[in-house]
Tab-separated table of C-alpha atoms and ligand atoms in Angstrom:
chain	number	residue	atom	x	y	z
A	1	UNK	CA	-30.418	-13.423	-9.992
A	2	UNK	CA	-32.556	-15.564	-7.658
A	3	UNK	CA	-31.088	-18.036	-5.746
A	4	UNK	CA	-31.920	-21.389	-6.392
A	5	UNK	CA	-33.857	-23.901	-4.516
A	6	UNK	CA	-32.333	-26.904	-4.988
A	7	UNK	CA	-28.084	-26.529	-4.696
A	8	UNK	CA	-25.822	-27.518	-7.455
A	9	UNK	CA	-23.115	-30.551	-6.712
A	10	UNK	CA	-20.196	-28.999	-5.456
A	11	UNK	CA	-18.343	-29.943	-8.690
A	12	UNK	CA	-20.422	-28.330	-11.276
A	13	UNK	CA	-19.976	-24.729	-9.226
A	14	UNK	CA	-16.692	-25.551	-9.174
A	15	UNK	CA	-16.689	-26.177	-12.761
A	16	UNK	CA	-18.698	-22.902	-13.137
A	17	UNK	CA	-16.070	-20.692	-11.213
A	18	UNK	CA	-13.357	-22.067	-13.066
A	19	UNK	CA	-14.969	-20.766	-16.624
A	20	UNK	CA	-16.452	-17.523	-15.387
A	21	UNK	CA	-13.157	-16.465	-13.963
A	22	UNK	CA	-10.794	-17.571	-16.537
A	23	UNK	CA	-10.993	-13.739	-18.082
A	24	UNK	CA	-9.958	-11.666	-14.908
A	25	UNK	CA	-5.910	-10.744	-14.962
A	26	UNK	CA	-3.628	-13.219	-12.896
A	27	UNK	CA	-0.621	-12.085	-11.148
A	28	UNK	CA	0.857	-15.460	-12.490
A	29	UNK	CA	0.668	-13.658	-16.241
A	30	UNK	CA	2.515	-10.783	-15.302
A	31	UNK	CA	0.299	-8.393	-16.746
A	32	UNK	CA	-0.468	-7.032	-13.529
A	33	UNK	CA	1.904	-4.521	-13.046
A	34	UNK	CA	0.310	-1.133	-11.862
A	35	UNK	CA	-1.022	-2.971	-8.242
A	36	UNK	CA	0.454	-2.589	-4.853
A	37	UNK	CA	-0.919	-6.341	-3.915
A	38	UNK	CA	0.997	-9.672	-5.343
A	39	UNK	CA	0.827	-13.192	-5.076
A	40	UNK	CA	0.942	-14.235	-1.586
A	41	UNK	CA	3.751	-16.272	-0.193
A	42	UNK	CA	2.873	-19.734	-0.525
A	43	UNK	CA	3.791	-20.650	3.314
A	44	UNK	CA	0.610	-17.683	3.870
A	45	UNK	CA	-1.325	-19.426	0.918
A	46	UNK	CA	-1.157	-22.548	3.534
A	47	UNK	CA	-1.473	-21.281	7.010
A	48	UNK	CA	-4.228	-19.275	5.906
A	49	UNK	CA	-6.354	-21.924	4.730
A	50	UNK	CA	-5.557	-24.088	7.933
A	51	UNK	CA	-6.689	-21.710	10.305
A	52	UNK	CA	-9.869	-20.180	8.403
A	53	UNK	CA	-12.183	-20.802	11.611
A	54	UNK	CA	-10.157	-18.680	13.789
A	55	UNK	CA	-11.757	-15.540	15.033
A	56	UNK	CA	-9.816	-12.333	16.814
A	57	UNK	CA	-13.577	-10.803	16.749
A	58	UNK	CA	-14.126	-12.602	19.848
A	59	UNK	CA	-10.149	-13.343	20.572
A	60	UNK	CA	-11.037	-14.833	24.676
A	61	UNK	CA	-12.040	-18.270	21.936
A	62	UNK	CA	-8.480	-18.225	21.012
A	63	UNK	CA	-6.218	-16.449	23.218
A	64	UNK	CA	-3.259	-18.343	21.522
A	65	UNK	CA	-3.819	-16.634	18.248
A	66	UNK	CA	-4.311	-13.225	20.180
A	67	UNK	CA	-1.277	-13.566	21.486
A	68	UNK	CA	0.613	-14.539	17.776
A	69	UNK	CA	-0.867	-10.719	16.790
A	70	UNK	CA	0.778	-9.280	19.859
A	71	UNK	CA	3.891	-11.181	18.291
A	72	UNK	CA	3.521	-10.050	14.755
A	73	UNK	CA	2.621	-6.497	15.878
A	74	UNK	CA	6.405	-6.503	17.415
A	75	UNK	CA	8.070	-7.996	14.941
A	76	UNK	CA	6.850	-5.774	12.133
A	77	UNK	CA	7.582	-2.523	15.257
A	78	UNK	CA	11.326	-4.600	15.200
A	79	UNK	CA	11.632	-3.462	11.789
A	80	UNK	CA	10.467	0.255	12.399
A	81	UNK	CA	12.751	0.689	15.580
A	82	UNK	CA	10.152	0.091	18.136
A	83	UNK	CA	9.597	-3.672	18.935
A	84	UNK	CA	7.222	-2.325	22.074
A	85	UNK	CA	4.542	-1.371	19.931
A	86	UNK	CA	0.719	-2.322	20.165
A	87	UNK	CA	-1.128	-3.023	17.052
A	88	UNK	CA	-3.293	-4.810	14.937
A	89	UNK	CA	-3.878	-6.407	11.549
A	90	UNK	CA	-6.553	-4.941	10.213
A	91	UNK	CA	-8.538	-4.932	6.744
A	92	UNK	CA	-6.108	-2.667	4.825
A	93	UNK	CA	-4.387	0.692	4.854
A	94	UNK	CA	-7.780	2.193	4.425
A	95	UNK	CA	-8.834	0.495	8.469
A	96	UNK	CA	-5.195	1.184	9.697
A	97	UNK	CA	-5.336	5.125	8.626
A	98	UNK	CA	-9.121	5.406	9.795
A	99	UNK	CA	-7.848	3.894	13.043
A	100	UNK	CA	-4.919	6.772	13.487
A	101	UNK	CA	-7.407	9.647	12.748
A	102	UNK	CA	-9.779	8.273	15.141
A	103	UNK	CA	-6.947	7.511	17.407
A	104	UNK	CA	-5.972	11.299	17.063
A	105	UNK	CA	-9.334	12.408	17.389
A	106	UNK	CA	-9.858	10.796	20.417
A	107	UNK	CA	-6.611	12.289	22.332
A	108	UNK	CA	-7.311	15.723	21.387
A	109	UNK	CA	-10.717	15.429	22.757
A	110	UNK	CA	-12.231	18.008	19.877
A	111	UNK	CA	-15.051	16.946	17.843
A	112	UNK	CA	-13.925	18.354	14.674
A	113	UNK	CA	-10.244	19.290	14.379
A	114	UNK	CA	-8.706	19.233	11.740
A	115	UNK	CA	-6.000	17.180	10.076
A	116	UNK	CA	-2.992	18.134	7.499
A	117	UNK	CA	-2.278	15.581	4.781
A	118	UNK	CA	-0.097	15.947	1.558
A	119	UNK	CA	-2.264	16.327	-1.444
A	120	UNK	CA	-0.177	13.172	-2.204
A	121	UNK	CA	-1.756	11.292	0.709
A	122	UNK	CA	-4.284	8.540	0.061
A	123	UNK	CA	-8.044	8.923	-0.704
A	124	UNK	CA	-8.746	6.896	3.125
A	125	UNK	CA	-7.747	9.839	4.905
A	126	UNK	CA	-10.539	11.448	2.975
A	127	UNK	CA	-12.836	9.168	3.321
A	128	UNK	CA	-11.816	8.649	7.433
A	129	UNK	CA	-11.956	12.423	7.784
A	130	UNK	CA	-15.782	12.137	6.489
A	131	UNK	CA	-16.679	9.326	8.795
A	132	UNK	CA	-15.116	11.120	11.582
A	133	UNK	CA	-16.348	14.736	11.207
A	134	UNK	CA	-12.738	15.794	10.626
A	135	UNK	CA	-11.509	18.442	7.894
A	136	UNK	CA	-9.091	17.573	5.509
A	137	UNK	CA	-6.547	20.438	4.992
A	138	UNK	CA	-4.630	20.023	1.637
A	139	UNK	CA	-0.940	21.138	1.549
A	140	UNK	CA	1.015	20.803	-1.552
A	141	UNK	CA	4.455	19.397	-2.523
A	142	UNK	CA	7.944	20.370	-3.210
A	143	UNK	CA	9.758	19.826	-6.035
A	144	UNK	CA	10.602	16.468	-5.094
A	145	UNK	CA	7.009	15.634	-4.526
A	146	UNK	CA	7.391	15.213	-0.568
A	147	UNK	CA	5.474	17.756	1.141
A	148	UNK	CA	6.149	21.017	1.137
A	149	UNK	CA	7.357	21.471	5.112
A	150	UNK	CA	6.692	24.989	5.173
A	151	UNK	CA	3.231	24.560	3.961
A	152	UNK	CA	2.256	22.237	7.051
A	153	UNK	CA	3.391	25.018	9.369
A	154	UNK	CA	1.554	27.553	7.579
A	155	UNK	CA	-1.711	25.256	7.366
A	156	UNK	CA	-1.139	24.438	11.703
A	157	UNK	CA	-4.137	26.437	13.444
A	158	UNK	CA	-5.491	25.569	16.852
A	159	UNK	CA	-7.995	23.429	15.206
A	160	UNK	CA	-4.935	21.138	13.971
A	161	UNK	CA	-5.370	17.391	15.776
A	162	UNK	CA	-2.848	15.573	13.554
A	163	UNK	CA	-0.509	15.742	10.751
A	164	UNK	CA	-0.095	12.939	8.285
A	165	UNK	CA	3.103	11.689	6.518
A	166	UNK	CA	3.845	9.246	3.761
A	167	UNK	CA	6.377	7.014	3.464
A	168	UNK	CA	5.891	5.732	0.087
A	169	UNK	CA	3.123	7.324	-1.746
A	170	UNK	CA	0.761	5.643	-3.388
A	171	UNK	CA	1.296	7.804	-6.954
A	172	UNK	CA	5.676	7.527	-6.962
A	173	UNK	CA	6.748	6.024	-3.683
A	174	UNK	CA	7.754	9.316	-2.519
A	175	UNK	CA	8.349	9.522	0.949
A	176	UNK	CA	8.156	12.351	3.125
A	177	UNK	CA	10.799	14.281	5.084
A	178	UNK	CA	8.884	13.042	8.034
A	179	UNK	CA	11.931	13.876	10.169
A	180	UNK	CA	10.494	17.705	9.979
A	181	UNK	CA	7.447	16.793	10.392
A	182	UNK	CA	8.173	14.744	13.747
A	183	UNK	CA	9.635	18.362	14.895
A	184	UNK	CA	6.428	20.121	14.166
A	185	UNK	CA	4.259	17.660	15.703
A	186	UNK	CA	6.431	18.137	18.888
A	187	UNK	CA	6.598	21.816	19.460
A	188	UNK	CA	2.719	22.124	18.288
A	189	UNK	CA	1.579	18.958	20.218
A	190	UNK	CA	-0.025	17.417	17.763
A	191	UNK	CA	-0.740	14.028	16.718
A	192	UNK	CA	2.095	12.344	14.053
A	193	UNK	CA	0.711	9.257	12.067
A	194	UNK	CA	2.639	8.037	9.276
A	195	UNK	CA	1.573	6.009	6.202
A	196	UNK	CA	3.618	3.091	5.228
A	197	UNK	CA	1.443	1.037	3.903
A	198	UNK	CA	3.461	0.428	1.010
A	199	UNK	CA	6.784	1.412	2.128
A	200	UNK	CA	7.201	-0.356	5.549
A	201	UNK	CA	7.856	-3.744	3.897
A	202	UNK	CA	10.221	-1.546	1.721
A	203	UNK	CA	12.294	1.005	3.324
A	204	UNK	CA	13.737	-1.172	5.902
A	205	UNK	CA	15.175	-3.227	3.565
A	206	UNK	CA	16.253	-1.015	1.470
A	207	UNK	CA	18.477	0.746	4.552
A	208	UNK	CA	20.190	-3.300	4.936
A	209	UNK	CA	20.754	-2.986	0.920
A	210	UNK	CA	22.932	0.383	2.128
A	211	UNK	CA	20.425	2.685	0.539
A	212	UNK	CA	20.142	5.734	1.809
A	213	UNK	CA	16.722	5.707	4.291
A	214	UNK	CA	16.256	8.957	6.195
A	215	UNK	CA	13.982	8.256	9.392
A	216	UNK	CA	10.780	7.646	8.632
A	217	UNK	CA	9.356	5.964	11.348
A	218	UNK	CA	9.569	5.379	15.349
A	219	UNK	CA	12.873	6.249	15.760
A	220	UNK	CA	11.200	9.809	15.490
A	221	UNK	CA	9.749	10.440	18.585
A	222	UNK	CA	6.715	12.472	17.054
A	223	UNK	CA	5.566	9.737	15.290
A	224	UNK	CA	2.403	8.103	17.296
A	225	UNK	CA	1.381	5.501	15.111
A	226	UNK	CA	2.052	3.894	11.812
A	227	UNK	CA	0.185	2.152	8.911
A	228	UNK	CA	2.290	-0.617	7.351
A	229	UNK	CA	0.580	-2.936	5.418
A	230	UNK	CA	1.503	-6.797	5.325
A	231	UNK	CA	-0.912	-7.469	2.081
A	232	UNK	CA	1.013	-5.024	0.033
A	233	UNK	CA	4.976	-5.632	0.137
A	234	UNK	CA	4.823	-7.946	2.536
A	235	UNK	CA	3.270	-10.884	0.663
A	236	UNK	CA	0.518	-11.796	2.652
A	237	UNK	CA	-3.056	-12.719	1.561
A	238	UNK	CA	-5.554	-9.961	1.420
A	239	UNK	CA	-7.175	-8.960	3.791
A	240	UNK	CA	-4.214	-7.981	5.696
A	241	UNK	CA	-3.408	-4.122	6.602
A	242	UNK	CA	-1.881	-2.533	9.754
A	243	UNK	CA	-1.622	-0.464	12.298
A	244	UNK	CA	0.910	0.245	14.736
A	245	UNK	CA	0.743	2.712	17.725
A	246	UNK	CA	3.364	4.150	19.658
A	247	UNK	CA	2.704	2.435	22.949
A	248	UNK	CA	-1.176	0.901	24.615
A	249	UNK	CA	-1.993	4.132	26.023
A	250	UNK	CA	-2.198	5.569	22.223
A	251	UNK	CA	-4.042	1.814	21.191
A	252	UNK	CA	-6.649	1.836	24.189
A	253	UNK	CA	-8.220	5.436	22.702
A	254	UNK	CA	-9.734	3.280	20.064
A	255	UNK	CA	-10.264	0.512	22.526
A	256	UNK	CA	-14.013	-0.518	23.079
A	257	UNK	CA	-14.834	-2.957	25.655
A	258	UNK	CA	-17.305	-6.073	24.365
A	259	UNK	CA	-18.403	-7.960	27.051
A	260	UNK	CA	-20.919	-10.920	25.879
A	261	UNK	CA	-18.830	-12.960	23.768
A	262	UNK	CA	-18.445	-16.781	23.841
A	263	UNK	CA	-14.900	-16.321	24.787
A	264	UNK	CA	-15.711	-13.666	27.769
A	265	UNK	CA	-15.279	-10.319	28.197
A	266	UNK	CA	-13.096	-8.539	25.788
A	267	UNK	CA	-12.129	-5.528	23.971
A	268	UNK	CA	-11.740	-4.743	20.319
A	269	UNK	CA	-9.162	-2.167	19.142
A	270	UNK	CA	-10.295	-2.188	15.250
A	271	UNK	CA	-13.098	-0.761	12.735
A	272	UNK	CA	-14.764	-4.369	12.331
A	273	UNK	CA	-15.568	-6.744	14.836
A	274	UNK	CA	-15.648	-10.379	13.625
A	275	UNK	CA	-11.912	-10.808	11.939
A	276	UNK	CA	-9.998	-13.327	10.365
A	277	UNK	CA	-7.051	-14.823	12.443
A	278	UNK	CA	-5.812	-16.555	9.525
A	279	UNK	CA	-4.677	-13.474	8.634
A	280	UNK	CA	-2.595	-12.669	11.448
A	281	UNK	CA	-1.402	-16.508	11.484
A	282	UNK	CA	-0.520	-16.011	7.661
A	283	UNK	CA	1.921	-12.608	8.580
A	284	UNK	CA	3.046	-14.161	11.775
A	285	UNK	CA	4.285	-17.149	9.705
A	286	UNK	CA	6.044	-15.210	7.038
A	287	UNK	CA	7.490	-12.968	9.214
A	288	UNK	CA	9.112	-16.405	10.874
A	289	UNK	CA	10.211	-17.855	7.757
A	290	UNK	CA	11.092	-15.109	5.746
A	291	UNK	CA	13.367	-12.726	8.336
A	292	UNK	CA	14.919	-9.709	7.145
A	293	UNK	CA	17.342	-12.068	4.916
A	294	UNK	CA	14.331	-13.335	3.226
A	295	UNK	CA	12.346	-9.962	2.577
A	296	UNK	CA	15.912	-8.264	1.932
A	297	UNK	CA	16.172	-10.719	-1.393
A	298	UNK	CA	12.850	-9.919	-2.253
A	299	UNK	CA	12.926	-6.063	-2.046
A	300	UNK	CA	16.559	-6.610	-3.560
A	301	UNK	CA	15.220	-8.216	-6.745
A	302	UNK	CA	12.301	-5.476	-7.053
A	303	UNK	CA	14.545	-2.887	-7.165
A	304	UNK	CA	17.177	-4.508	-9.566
A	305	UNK	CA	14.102	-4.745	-11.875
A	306	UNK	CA	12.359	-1.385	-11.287
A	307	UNK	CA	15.980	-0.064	-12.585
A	308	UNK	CA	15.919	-2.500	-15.575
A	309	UNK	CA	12.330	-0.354	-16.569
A	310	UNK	CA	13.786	3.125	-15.449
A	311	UNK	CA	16.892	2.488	-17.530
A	312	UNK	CA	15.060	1.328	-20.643
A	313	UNK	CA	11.611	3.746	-20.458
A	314	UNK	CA	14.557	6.755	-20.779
A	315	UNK	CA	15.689	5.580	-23.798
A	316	UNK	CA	12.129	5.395	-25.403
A	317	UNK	CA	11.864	8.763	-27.586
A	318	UNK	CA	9.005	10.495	-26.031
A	319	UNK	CA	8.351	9.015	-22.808
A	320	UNK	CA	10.177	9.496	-19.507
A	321	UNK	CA	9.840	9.015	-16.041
A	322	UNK	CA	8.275	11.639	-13.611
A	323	UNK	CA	11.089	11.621	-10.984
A	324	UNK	CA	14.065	8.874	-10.108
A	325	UNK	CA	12.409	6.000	-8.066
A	326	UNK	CA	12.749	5.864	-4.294
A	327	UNK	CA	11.564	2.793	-4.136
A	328	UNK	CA	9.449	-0.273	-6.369
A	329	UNK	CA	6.831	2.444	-7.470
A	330	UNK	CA	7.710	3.919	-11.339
A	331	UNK	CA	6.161	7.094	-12.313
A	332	UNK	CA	6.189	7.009	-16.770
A	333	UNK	CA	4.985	10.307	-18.154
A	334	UNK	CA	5.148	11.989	-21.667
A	335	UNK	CA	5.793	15.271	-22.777
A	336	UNK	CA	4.936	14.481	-26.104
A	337	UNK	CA	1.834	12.373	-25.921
A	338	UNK	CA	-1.229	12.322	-24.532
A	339	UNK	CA	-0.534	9.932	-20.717
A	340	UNK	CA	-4.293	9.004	-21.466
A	341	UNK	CA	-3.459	7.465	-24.852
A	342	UNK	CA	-0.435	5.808	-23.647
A	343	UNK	CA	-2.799	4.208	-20.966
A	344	UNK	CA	-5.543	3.134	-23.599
A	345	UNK	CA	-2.673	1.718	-25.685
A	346	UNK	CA	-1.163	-0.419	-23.076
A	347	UNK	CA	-4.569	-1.686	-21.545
A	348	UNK	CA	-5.061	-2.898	-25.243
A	349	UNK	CA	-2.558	-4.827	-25.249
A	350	UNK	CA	-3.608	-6.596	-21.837
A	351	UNK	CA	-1.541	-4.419	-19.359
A	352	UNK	CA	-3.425	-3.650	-15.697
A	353	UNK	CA	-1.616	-0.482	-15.185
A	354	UNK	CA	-2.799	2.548	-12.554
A	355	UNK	CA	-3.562	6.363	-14.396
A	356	UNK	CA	-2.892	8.747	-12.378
A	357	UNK	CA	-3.775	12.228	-13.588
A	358	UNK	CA	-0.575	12.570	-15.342
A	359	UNK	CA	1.663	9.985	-15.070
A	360	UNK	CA	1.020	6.137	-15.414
A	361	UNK	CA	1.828	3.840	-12.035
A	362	UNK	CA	4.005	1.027	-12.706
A	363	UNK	CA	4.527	-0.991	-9.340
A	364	UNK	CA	7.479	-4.231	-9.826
A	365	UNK	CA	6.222	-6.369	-7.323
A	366	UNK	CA	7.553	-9.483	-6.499
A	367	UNK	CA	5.257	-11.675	-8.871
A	368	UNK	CA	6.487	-9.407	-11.692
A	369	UNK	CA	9.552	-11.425	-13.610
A	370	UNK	CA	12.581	-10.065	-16.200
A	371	UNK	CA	10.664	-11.156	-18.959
A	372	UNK	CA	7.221	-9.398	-17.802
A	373	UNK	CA	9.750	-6.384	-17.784
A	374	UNK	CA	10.473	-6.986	-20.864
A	375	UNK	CA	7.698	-8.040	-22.893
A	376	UNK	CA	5.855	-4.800	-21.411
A	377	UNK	CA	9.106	-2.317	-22.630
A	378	UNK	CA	8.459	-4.331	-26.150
A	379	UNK	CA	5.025	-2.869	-25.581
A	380	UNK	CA	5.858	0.437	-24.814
A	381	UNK	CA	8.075	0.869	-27.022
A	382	UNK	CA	5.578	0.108	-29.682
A	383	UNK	CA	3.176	2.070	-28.404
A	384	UNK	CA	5.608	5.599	-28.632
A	385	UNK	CA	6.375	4.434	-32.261
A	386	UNK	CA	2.495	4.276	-33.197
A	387	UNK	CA	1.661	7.752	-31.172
A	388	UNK	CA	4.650	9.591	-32.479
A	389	UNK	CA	3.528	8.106	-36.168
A	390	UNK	CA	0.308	9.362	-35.523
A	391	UNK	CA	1.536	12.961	-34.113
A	392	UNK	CA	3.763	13.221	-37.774
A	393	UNK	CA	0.258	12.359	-39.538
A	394	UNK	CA	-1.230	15.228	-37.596
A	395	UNK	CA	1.211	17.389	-38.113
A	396	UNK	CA	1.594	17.045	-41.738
A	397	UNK	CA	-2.398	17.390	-42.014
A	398	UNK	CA	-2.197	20.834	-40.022
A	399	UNK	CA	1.019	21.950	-42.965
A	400	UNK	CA	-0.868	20.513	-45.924
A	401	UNK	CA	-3.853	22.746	-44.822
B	501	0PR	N1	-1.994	4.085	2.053
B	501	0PR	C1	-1.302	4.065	0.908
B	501	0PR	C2	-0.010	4.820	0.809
B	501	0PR	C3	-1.786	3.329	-0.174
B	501	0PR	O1	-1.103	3.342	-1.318
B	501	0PR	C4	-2.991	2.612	-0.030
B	501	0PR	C5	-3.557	1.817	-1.163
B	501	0PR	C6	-3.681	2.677	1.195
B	501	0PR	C7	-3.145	3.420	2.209
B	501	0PR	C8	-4.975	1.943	1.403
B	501	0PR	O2	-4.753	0.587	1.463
B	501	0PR	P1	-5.900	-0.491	1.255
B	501	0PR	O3	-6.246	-0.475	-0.212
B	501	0PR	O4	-5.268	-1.751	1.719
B	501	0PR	O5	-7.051	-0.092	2.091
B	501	0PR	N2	-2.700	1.640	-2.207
B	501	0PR	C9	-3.091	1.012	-3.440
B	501	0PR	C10	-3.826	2.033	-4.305
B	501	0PR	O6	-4.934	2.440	-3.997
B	501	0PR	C11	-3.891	-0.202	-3.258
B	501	0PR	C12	-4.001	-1.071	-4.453
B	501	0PR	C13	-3.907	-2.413	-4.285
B	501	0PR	C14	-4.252	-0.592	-5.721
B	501	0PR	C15	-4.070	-3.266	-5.335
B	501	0PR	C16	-4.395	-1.442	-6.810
B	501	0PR	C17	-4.329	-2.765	-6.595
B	501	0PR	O7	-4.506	-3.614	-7.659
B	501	0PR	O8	-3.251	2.452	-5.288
């Protein structure tokens, strides 16, 4: 498409976006139920758009909103028992993990070390590793889908930089015994980062709904940094991730000095340069207004209905779920059918659910209501009854042959 000479009034584009986007899923229709983002907050659907102009790119032109960061970087560390941690928000979990590898890199002084992550772990770390001239080692899971602890000590060479745990995976919400692996990283001196992108905005909440949280995060004193993403459970607009070291000394690795900016000499700490502050204004201002109390009825209220599913997928002949939920994050699997069909079924009937290779991702965030529960059980309960007709058909064309 060429652009245009002449510009179009500013209500006829308007008019335009409002027709070409009517087709794309809402979070409003409920439909969207397999995605780790929701509906922001509306107090973040305001701030945000107040404070669009603000740039932590060059942060000496607004020192103020620097400073709110700083703020929001300890209030989010409050919640993973280290309010004395540095940090940024950054793009997304895919920035904040990129950040720890190069952060680990960078301490161990090797060029290409190499890093142990749970198969489980997200595809960044994969694509960090490749940016960074790092190799990925692979180590499998137990039967509880956390990582198999003996397989990270058998995969620790002297080429090992850092370890990776997840709190929360992004398949089932797993997390890791990342308690062991805080031991590890200690005796072997190795880096510790863990990823709680997803479960940061969870777990903590969870422990003040008397659920029982082992230590995940800084109260280990392996862990060097975590990713905990604000965007995700934390109802904040996107493009908000991040990234939490232990203390500045871990921070300043990835530190790089800038020193020809409007606002004077600086330093930037994160993959990008130019950033939005709105961001950080928009997580700064729900942390404020939504305290623990606030995220606590949130989380509360995901988890009542994530049981509501759990309770009635079991009683749908032929489906099941992979393993008991840990937290918001449902794993539905079939013995009997094809998980691919089941997929194509429910994306028929309008449903934006994730595949995985053998289970379907069903994620109850907070823009998904009781009756989105419900109307999508409806669903998959008709969806069994057609597949298990179909499997009869088969079978009785196999017998009548
Ligand atoms: N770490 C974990 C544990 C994740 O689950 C994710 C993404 C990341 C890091 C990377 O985060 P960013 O996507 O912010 O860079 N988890 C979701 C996923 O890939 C993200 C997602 C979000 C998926 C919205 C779907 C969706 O509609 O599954």
């Amino acid at each position: 498409m060429n652009l245009q000479f002449k510009g179009l009034p500013q209500k006829a584009v308007l008019k335009e976006l409002e027709s070409r986007l009517r087709k794309d899923f809402t979070f409003k229709s409920g439909k969207i139920i397999g995605s780790m983002c929701t509906s922001p907050h509306p107090i973040a659907r305001r701030v945000y758009a107040r404070y669009l102009d603000t740039n932590l790119g060059d942060s000496g032109l607004c020192p103020e909103v620097a400073e709110l960061e700083r703020e929001t970087a300890q209030m989010i560390g409050s919640l993973l028992s280290n309010p004395e941690v540095c940090g940024h928000i950054v793009t997304g979990g895919t920035e904040a993990n990129t950040l720890a590898l190069w952060a680990a890199k960078r301490l161990s002084k090797k060029e290409h070390g190499e890093v142990i992550v749970p198969v489980s772990a997200h595809c960044s770390f994969d694509k960090a590793a490749n940016m960074l001239g790092l190799k990925i080692v692979k180590v499998g899971l137990n039967n509880n889908f956390q990582v198999d602890v003996g397989a990270v000590e058998k995969a620790l060479n002297p080429n090992t930089i850092a370890i990776v745990g997840v709190a929360g995976t992004t398949g089932l919400g797993v997390v890791d015994p990342i308690g062991e692996l805080s031991k590890i990283a200690l005796e072997n001196n190795v880096y510790l980062h863990v990823d709680a992108a997803f479960g940061g905005f969870v777990l903590p909440f969870l422990r003040e709904l008397s659920y029982n949280v082992p230590d995940f995060d800084f109260a280990l004193p392996g862990v060097c940094s975590i990713t905990v993403d604000p965007h995700k459970m934390g109802m904040a607009p996107i493009p908000a991730g991040g990234i939490l070291f232990r203390n500045e000394a871990i921070r300043k690795t990835v530190a790089w000095k800038i020193s020809y900016l409007a606002g004077g000499e600086t330093e930037q700490a994160t993959l990008v340069g130019t950033r939005s502050g709105a961001s950080v204004i928009a997580v700064w201002a729900l942390l404020k207004h939504l305290g623990v109390e606030g995220y606590k009825k949130i989380v509360r209220r995901c988890m009542r209905l994530t049981w509501k599913l759990v309770e009635e997928i079991k009683r749908i002949e032929g489906l099941d779920i992979v393993t008991e939920p840990t937290m918001n994050v449902v794993g539905l699997k079939s013995d009997v059918f094809d998980i691919h069909k089941v997929a194509y079924e429910l994306r028929l009937r309008g449903w934006a659910i994730s595949l995985f290779p053998s289970h379907i991702r069903i994620v109850v965030m907070p823009h998904v209501r009781e009756k989105h529960i419900e109307s999508f059980v409806e669903d998959l309960r008709k969806v069994a009854k057609k597949l298990g007709e179909c499997k009869e058909r088969e079978v009785l064309a196999i017998s009548s042959v």
